[in-house]
CSV table of C-alpha atoms in Angstrom, one decimal:
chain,number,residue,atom,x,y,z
A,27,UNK,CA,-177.0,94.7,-126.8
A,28,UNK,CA,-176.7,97.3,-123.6
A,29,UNK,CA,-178.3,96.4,-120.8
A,30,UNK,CA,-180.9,99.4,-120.9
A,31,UNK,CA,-181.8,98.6,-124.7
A,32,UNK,CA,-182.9,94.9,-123.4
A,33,UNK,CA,-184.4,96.6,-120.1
A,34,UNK,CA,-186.3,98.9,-123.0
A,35,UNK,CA,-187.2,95.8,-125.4
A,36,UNK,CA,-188.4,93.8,-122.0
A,37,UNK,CA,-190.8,96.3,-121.6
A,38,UNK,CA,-192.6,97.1,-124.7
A,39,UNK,CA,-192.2,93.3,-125.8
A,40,UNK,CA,-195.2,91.1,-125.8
A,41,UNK,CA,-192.7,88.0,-125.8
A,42,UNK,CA,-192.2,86.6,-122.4
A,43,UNK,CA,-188.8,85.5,-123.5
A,44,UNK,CA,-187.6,88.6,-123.7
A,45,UNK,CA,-188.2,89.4,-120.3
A,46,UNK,CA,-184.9,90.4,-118.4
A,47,UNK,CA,-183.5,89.3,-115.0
A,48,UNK,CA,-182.5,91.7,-113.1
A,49,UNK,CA,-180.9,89.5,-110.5
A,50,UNK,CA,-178.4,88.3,-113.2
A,51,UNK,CA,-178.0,91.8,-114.7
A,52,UNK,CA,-177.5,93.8,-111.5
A,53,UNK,CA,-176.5,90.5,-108.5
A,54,UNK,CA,-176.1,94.2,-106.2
A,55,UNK,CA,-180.2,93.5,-106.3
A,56,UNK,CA,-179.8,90.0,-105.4
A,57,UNK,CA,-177.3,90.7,-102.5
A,58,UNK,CA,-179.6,93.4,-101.0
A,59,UNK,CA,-182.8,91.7,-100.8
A,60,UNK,CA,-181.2,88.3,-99.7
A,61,UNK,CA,-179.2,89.7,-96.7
A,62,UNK,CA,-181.8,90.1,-94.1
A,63,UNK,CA,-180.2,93.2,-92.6
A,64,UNK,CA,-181.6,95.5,-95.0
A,65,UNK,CA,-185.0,94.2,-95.1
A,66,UNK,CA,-184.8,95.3,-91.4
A,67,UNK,CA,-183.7,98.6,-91.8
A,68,UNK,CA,-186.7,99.2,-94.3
A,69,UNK,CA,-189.1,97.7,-91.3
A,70,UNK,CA,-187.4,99.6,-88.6
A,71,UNK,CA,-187.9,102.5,-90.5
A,72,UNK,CA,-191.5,102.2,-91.4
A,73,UNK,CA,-192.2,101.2,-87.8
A,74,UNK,CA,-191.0,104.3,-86.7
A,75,UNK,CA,-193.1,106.6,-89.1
A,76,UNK,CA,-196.0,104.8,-88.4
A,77,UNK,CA,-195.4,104.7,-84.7
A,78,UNK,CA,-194.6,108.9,-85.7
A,79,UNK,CA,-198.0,108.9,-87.0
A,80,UNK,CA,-199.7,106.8,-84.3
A,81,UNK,CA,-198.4,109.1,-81.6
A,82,UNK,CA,-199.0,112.4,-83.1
A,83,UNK,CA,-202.2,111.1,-84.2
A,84,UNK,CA,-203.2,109.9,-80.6
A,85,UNK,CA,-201.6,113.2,-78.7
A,86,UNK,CA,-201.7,115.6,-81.0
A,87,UNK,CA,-203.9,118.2,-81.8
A,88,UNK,CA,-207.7,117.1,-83.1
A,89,UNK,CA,-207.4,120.0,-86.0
A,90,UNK,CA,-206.3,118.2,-89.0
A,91,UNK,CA,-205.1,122.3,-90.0
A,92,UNK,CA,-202.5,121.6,-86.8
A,93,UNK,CA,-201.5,118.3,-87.3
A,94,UNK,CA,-199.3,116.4,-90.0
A,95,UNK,CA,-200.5,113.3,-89.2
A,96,UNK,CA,-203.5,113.2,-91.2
A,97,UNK,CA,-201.5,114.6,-94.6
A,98,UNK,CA,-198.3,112.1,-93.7
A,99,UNK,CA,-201.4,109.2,-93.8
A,100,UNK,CA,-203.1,110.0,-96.8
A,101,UNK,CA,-201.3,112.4,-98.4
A,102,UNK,CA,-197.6,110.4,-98.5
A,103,UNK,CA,-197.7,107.3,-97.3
A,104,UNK,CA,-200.4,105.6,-99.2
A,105,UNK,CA,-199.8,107.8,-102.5
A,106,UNK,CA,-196.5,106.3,-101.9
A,107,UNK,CA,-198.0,103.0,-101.8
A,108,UNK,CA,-200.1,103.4,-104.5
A,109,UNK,CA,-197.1,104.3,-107.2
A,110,UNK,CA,-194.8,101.6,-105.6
A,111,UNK,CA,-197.4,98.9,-107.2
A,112,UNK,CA,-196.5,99.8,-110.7
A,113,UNK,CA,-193.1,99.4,-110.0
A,114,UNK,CA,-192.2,96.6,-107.3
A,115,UNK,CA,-195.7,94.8,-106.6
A,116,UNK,CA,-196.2,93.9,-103.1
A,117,UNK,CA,-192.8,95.0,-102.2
A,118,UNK,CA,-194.7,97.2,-99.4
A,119,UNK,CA,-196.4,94.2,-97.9
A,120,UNK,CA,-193.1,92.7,-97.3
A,121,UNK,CA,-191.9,96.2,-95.1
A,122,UNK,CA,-195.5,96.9,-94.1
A,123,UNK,CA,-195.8,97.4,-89.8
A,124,UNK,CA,-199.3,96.3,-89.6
A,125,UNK,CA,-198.3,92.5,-88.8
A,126,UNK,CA,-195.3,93.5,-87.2
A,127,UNK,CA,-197.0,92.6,-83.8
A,128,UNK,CA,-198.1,89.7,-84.8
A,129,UNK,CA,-195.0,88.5,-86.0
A,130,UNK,CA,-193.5,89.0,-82.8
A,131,UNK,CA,-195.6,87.3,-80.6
A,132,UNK,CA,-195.2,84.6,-82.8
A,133,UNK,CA,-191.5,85.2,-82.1
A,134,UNK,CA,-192.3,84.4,-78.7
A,135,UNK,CA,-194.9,81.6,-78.8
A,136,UNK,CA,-197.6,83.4,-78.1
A,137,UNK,CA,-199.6,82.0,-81.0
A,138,UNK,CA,-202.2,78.7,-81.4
A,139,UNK,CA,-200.5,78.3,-84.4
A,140,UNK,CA,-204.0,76.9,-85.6
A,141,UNK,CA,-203.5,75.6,-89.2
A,142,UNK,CA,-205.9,78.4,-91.2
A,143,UNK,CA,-209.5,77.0,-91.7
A,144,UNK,CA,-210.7,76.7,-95.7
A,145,UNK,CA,-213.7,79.0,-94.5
A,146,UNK,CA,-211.0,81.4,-94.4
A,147,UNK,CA,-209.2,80.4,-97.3
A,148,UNK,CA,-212.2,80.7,-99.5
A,149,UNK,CA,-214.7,83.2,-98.4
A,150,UNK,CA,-211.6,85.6,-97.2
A,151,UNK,CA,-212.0,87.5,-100.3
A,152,UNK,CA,-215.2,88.9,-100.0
A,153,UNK,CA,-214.7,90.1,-96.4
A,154,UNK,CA,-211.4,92.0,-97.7
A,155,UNK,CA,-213.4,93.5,-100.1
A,156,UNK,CA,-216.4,94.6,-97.7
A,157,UNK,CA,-213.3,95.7,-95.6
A,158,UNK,CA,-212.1,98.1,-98.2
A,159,UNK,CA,-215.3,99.0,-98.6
A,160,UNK,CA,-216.4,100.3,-95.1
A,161,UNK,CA,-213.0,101.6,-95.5
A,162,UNK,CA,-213.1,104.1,-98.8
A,163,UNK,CA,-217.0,104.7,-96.8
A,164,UNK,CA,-215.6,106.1,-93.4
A,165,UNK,CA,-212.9,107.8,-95.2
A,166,UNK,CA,-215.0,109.7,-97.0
A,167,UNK,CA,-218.0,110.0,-95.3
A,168,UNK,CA,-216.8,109.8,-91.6
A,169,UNK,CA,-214.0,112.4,-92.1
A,170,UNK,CA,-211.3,109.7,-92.1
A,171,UNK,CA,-209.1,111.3,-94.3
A,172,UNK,CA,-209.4,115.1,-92.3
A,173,UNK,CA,-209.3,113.5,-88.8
A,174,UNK,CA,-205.7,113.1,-86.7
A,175,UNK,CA,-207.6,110.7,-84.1
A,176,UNK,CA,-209.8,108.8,-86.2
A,177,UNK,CA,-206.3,107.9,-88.7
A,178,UNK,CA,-204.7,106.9,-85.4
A,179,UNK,CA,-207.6,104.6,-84.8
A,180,UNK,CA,-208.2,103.4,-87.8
A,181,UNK,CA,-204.6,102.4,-87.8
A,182,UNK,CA,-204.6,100.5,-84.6
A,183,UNK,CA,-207.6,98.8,-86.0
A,184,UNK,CA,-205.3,97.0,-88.5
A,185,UNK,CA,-202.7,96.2,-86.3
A,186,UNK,CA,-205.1,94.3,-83.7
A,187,UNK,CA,-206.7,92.1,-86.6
A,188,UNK,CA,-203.5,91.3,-88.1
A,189,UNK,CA,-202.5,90.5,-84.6
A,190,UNK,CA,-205.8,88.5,-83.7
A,191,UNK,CA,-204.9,86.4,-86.2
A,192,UNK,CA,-201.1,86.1,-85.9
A,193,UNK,CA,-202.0,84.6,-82.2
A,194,UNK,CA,-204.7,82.0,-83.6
A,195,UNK,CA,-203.1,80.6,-87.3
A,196,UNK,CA,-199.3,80.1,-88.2
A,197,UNK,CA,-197.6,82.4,-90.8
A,198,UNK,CA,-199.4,86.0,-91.7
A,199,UNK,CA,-203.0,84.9,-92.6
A,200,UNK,CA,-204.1,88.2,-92.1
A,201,UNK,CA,-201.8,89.5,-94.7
A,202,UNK,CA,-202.8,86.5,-97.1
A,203,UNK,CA,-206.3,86.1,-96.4
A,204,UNK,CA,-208.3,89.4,-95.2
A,205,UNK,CA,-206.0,92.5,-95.2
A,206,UNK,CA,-208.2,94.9,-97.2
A,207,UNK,CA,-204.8,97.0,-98.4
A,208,UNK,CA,-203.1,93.6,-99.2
A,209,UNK,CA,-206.1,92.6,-101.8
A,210,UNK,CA,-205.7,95.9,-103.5
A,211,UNK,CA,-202.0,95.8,-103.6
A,212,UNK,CA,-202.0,92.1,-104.8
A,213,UNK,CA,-204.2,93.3,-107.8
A,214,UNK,CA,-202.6,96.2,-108.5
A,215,UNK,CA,-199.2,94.1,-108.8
A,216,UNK,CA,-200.3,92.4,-111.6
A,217,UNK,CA,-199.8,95.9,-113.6
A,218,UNK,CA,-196.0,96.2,-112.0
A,219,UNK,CA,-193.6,96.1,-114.4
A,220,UNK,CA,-191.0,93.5,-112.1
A,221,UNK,CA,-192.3,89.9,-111.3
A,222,UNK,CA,-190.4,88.0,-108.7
A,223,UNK,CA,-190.5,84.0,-110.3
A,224,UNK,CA,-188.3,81.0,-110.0
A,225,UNK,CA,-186.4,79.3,-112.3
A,226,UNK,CA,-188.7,75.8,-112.8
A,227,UNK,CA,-185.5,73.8,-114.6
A,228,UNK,CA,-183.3,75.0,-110.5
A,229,UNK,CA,-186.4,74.2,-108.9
A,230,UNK,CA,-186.6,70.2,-110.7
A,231,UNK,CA,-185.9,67.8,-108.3
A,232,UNK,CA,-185.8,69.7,-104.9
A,233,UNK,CA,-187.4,68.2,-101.6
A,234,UNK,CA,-186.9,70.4,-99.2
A,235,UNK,CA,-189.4,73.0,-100.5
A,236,UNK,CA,-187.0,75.4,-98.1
A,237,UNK,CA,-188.6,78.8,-99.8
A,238,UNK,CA,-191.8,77.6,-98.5
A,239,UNK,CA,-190.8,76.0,-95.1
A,240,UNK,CA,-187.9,77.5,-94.2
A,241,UNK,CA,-184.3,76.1,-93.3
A,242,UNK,CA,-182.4,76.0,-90.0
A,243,UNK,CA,-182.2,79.6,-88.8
A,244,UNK,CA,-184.1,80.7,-92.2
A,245,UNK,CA,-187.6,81.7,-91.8
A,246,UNK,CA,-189.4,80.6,-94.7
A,247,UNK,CA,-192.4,82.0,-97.3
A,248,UNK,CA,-194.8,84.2,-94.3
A,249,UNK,CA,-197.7,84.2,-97.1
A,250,UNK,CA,-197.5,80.3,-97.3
A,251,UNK,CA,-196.2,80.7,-100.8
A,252,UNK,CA,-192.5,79.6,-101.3
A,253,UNK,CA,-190.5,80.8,-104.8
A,254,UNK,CA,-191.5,77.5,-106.5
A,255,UNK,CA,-195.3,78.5,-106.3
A,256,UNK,CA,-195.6,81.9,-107.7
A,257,UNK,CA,-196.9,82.1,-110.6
A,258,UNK,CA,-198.6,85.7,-110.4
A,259,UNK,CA,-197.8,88.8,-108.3
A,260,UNK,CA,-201.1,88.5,-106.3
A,261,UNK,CA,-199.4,86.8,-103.4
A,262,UNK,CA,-196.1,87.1,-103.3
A,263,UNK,CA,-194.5,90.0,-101.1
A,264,UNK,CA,-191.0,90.3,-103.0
A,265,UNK,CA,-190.1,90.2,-99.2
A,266,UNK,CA,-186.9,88.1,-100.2
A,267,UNK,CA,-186.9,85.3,-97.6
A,268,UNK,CA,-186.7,82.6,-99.6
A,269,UNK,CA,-183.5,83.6,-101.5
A,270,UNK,CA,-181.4,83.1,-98.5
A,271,UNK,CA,-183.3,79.5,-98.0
A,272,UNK,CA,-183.3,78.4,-101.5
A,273,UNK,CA,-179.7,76.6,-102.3
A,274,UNK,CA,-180.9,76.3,-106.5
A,275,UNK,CA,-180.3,79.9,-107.3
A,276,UNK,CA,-184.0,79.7,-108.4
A,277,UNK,CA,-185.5,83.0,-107.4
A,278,UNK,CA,-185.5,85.4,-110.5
A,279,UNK,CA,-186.2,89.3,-110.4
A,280,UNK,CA,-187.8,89.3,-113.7
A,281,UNK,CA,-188.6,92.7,-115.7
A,282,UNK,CA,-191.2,92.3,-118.4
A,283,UNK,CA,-193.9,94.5,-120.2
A,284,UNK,CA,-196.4,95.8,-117.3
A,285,UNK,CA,-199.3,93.9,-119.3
A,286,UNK,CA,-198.2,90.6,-119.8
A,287,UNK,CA,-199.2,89.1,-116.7
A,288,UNK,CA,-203.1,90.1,-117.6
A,289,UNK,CA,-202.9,89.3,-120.8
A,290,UNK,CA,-201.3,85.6,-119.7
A,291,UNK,CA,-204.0,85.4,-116.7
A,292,UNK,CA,-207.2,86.8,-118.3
A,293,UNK,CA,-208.5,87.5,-115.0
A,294,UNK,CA,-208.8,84.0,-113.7
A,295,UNK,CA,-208.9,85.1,-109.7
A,296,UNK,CA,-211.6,86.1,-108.1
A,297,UNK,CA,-209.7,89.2,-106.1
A,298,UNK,CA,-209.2,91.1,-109.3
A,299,UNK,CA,-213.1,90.1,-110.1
A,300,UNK,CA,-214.5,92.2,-107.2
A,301,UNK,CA,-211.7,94.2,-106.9
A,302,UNK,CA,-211.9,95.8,-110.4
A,303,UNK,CA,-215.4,96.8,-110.5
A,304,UNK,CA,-215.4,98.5,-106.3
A,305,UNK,CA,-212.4,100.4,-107.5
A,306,UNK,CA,-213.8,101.7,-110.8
A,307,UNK,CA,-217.4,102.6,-108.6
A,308,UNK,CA,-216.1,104.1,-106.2
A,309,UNK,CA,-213.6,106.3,-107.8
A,310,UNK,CA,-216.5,107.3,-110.2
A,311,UNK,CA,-218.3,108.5,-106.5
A,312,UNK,CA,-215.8,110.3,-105.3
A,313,UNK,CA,-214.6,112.5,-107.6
A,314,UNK,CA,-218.3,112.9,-108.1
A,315,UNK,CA,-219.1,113.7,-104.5
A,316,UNK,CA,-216.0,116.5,-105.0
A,317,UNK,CA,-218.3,118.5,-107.5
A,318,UNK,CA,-220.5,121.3,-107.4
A,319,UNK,CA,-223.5,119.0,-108.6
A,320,UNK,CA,-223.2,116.5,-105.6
A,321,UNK,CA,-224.3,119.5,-103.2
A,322,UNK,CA,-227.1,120.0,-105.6
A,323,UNK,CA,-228.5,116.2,-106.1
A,324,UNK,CA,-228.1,116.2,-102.0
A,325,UNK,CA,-230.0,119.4,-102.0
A,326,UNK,CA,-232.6,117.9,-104.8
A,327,UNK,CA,-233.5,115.0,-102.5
A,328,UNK,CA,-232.6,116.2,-99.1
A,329,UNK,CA,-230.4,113.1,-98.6
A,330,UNK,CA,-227.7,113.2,-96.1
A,331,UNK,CA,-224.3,112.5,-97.3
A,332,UNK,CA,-224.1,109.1,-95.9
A,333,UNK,CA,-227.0,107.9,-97.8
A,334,UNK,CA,-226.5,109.6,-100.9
A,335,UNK,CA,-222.5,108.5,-101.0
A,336,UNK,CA,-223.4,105.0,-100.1
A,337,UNK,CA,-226.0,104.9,-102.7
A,338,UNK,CA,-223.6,106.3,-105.5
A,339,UNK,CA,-220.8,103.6,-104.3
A,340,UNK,CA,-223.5,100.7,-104.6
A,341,UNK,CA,-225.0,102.3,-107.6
A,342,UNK,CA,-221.0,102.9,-109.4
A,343,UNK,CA,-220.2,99.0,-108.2
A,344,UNK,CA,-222.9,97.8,-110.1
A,345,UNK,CA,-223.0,99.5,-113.1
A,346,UNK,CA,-219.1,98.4,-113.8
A,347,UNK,CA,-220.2,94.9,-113.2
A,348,UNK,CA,-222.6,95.6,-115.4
A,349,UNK,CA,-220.4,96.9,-118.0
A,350,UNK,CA,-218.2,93.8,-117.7
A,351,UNK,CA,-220.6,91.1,-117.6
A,352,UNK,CA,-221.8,93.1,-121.1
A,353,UNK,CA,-218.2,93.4,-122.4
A,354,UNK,CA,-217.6,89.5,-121.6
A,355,UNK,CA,-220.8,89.0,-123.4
A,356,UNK,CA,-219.6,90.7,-126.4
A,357,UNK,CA,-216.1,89.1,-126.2
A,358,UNK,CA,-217.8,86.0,-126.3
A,359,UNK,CA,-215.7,83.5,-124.9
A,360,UNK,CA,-215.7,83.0,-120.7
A,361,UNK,CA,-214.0,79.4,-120.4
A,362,UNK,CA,-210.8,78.0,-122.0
A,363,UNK,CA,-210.4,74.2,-122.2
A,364,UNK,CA,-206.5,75.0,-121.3
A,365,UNK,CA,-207.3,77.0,-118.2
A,366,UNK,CA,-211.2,77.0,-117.2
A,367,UNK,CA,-213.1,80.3,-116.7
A,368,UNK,CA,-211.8,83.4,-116.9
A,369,UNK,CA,-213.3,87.0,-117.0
A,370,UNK,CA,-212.0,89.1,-119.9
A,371,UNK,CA,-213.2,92.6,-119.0
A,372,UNK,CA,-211.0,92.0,-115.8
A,373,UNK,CA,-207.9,92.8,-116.9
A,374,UNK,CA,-209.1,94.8,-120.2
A,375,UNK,CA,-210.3,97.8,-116.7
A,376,UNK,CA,-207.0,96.6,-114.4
A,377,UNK,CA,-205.2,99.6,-116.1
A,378,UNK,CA,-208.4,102.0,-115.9
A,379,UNK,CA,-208.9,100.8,-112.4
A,380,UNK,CA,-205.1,101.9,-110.7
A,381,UNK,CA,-204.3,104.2,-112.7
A,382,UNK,CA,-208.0,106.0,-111.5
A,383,UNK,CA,-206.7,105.3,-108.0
A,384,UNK,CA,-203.5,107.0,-108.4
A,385,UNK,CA,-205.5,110.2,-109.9
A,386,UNK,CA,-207.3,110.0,-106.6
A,387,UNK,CA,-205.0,110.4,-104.3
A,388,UNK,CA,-202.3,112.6,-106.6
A,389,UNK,CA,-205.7,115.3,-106.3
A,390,UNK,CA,-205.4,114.5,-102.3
A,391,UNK,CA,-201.7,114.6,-102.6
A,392,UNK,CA,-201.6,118.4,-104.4
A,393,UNK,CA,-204.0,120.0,-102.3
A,394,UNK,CA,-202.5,119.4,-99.2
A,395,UNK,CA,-198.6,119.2,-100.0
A,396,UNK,CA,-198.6,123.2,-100.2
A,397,UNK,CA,-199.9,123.5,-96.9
A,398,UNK,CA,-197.7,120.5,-95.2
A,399,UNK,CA,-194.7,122.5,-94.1
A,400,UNK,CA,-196.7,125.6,-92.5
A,401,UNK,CA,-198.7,122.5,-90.1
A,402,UNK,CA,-195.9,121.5,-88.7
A,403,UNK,CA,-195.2,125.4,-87.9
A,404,UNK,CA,-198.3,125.3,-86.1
A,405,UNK,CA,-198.0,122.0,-84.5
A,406,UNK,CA,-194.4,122.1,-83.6
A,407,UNK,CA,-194.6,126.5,-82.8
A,408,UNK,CA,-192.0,127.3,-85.8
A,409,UNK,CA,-194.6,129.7,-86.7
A,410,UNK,CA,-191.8,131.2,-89.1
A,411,UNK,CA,-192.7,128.2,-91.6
A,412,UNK,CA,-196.1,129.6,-92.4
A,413,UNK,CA,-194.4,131.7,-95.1
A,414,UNK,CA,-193.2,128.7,-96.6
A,415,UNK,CA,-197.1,128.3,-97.4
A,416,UNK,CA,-197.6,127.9,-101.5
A,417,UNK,CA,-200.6,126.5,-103.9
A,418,UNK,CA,-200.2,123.4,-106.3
A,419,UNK,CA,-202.1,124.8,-109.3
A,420,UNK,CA,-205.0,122.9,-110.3
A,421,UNK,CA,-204.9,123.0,-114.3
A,422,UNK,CA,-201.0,121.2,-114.9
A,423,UNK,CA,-203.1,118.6,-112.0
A,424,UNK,CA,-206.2,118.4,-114.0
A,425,UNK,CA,-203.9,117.9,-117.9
A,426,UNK,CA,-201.8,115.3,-115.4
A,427,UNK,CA,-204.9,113.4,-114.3
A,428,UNK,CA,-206.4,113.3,-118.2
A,429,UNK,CA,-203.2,112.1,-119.3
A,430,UNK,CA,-203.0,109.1,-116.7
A,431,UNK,CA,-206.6,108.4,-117.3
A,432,UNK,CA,-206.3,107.8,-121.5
A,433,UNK,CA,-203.1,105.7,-120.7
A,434,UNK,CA,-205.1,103.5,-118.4
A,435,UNK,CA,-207.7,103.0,-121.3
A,436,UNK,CA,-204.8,102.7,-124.0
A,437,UNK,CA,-203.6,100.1,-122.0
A,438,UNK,CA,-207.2,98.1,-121.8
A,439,UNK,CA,-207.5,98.6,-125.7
A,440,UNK,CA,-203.6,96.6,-125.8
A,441,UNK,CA,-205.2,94.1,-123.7
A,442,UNK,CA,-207.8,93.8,-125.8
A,443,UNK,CA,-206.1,94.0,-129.2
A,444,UNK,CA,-203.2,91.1,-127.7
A,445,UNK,CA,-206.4,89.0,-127.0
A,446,UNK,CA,-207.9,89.1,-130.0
A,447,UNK,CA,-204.3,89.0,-131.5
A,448,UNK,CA,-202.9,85.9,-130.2
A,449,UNK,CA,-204.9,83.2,-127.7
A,450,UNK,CA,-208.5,84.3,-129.1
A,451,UNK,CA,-207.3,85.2,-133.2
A,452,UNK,CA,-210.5,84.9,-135.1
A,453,UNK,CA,-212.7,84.2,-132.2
A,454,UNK,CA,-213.8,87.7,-131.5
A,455,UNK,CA,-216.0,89.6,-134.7
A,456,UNK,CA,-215.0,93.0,-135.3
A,457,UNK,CA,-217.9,94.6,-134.3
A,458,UNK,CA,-218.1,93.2,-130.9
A,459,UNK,CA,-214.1,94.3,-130.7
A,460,UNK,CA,-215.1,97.9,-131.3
A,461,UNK,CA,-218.3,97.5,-128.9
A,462,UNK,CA,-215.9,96.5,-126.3
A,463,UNK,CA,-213.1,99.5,-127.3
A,464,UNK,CA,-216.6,101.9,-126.7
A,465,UNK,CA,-217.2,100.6,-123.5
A,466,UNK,CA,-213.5,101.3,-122.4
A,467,UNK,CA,-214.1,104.7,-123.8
A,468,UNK,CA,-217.2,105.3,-121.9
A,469,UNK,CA,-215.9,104.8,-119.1
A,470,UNK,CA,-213.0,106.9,-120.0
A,471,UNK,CA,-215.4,109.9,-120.5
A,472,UNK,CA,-217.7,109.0,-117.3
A,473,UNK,CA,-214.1,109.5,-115.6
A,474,UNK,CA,-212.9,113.1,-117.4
A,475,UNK,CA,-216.7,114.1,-116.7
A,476,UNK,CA,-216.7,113.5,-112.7
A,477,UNK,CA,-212.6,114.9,-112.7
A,478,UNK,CA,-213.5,118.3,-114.5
């Protein structure tokens, strides 16, 4: 069999065992990831666009119309982000400059190197959420995503809590415990379609645990994790530290159908739980605040748009939690002698949920990419670049969006139809298995409604 037919079968296969190493297939992927090297020409070179960004940000001009710094933020970079989920998980955490800071004073001793407190450990899910809250909030409502100087800040934001905690805890516990864009990356991960996992038989008898610690001139796991621990792609960067450390050969780059880790998992963590439901909300209120009807219910009740955006975004949160405390009701089964509770709705919306975020910002992405080349005419006085000025036109964007919507509720019906096919067979009635594939519809329509 050629390599791309069992790369294709690996894909559409619901059979773990046909899941493909890529390591073994291509070692070239091995080799890169494992010499440290490249890692560091990927950091150097984020470092330097986001100290590009920072700067003009910071110095340039205050017009968003003048400066690329706003479009480079939120038109590239984190649509950038957003696609590299489906495809390589965390990979970005593992290049991301936010901790970068940190990780250097560490570098120097400059750190407590307090062990992280289980207050932390457990309630640090909630305040990532509320984090990415406040943050889809200012973007939206304080101009975040139109504002040169408030991106600039908002960025150096990051950077000092990452490196707040860098100086009081060991390791990145901002990056494992609070980062706001690391909680939304670790549940998006879950949909990629690699999964970085170790070889359990390689990993039978070792006591060095060197993925996790480290080895003599080998830094070890920075999210606490080590190769032998992962067992989802919530946590783990794919940052390739512990291949150098581990001396098994354990570490496997596995590819696999996107939905098998949810359909394994059934939402069992708590990140996805909130996550979910926020994403789903707040989507739903943004693309609603975009249409002519938001001016109009502001107009009805002479709201102001802070109060009448925040009130959508609670409002959106809580009917989706509604909607999947309703769909787990009609599922019918929330705890599994085998594994404990789990949340079924969770990963049934996971596909709904990212793929609505990549609609998002692809709209942010195609209204400003026609105008990115003529602002940094303006701000760089290459005024002859203006010409170069073109529009994105909005119906192909608008058949794009629909398209990525129905697969994200395709893929929840899958979920469903592999849960009711295999762990759950004969456990869910039919009619509560087509209540459940209405609800996924529902909010497939509540979506097309608010994009067009």
């Amino acid at each position: 069999m050629n390599w791309w037919t069992r790369a294709l079968k690996s894909l559409v296969s619901a059979d773990e065992r046909d899941r493909l190493d890529l390591f073994r297939m291509f070692p070239s992927i091995r080799r890169f990831l494992a010499a440290r090297h490249h890692y560091a020409y990927m950091r150097i070179a984020s470092d330097l666009l986001f100290i590009f960004i920072l700067l003009l940000g910071l110095f340039g001009p205050r017009e968003p119309e003048n400066n690329i710094a706003v479009f480079l933020s939120w038109g590239v970079v984190w649509p950038a982000i957003v696609l590299s989920w489906f495809f390589v998980g965390r990979m970005w955490c593992g290049i991301c400059p936010f901790p970068g800071l940190g990780v250097f004073l560490q570098n120097k001793g400059w750190t407590l190197n307090l062990p992280v407190p289980r207050l932390l450990q457990k309630y640090g899910v909630y305040s990532s959420v509320f984090l990415l809250a406040l943050i889809i909030w200012t973007e939206i409502v304080g101009g975040l995503d139109r504002s040169p100087l408030g991106t600039a800040f908002f960025l150096l934001a990051i950077v000092f809590g990452a490196s707040l905690l860098s100086v009081l805890f060991s390791g990145q516990a901002w990056c494992r415990h609070l980062c706001p864009l690391g909680r939304i990356s670790g549940a998006a991960a879950t949909l990629a379609i690699t999964e970085f996992r170790p070889d359990h038989d390689k990993c039978r008898g070792c006591t060095t645990f060197a993925c996790k610690r480290g080895a003599p001139g080998k830094r070890g796991c920075p999210v606490y994790l080590g190769a032998f621990n992962v067992q989802n792609n919530l946590h783990c960067l794919v940052c390739g530290h512990c291949l150098p450390a581990c001396d098994r050969d354990s570490p496997q780059l596995l590819l696999r159908n996107p939905y098998s880790e949810l359909i394994r998992n059934k939402g069992r963590y708590i990140t996805c739980t909130y996550i979910v439901p926020f994403l789903i909300g707040s989507q739903l209120a943004r693309f609603f605040r975009e249409s002519p009807n938001y001016a109009k219910l502001q107009a009805t009740f002479g709201m102001s748009d802070a109060v009448l955006f925040s009130i959508l975004l609670v409002l959106g949160f809580a009917v989706v939690l509604g909607v999947i405390h309703y769909g787990s009701k009609l599922f019918g089964i929330t705890e599994d002698p085998m594994f404990g509770k789990f949340s079924p709705m969770v990963p049934i919306l996971i596909p709904m949920s990212f793929t609505g975020e990549l609609v998002y910002r692809m709209h942010y992405f195609t209204a400003g990419v026609g105008d990115f080349i003529p602002t940094a005419g303006r701000q760089f006085g290459l005024m002859v670049l203006e010409k170069l000025q073109f529009t994105v036109p909005e119906f192909p964007v608008q058949v794009l969006a629909a398209v990525f919507m129905l697969n994200g509720s395709i893929a929840g019906c899958y979920i469903l139809w592999q849960f009711c096919l295999r762990d759950f067979a004969g456990l869910v009635g039919f009619r509560n298995f087509l209540g459940i594939n209405l609800l996924i519809i529902a909010l497939l329509v509540s979506y097309l409604i608010v994009i067009f």
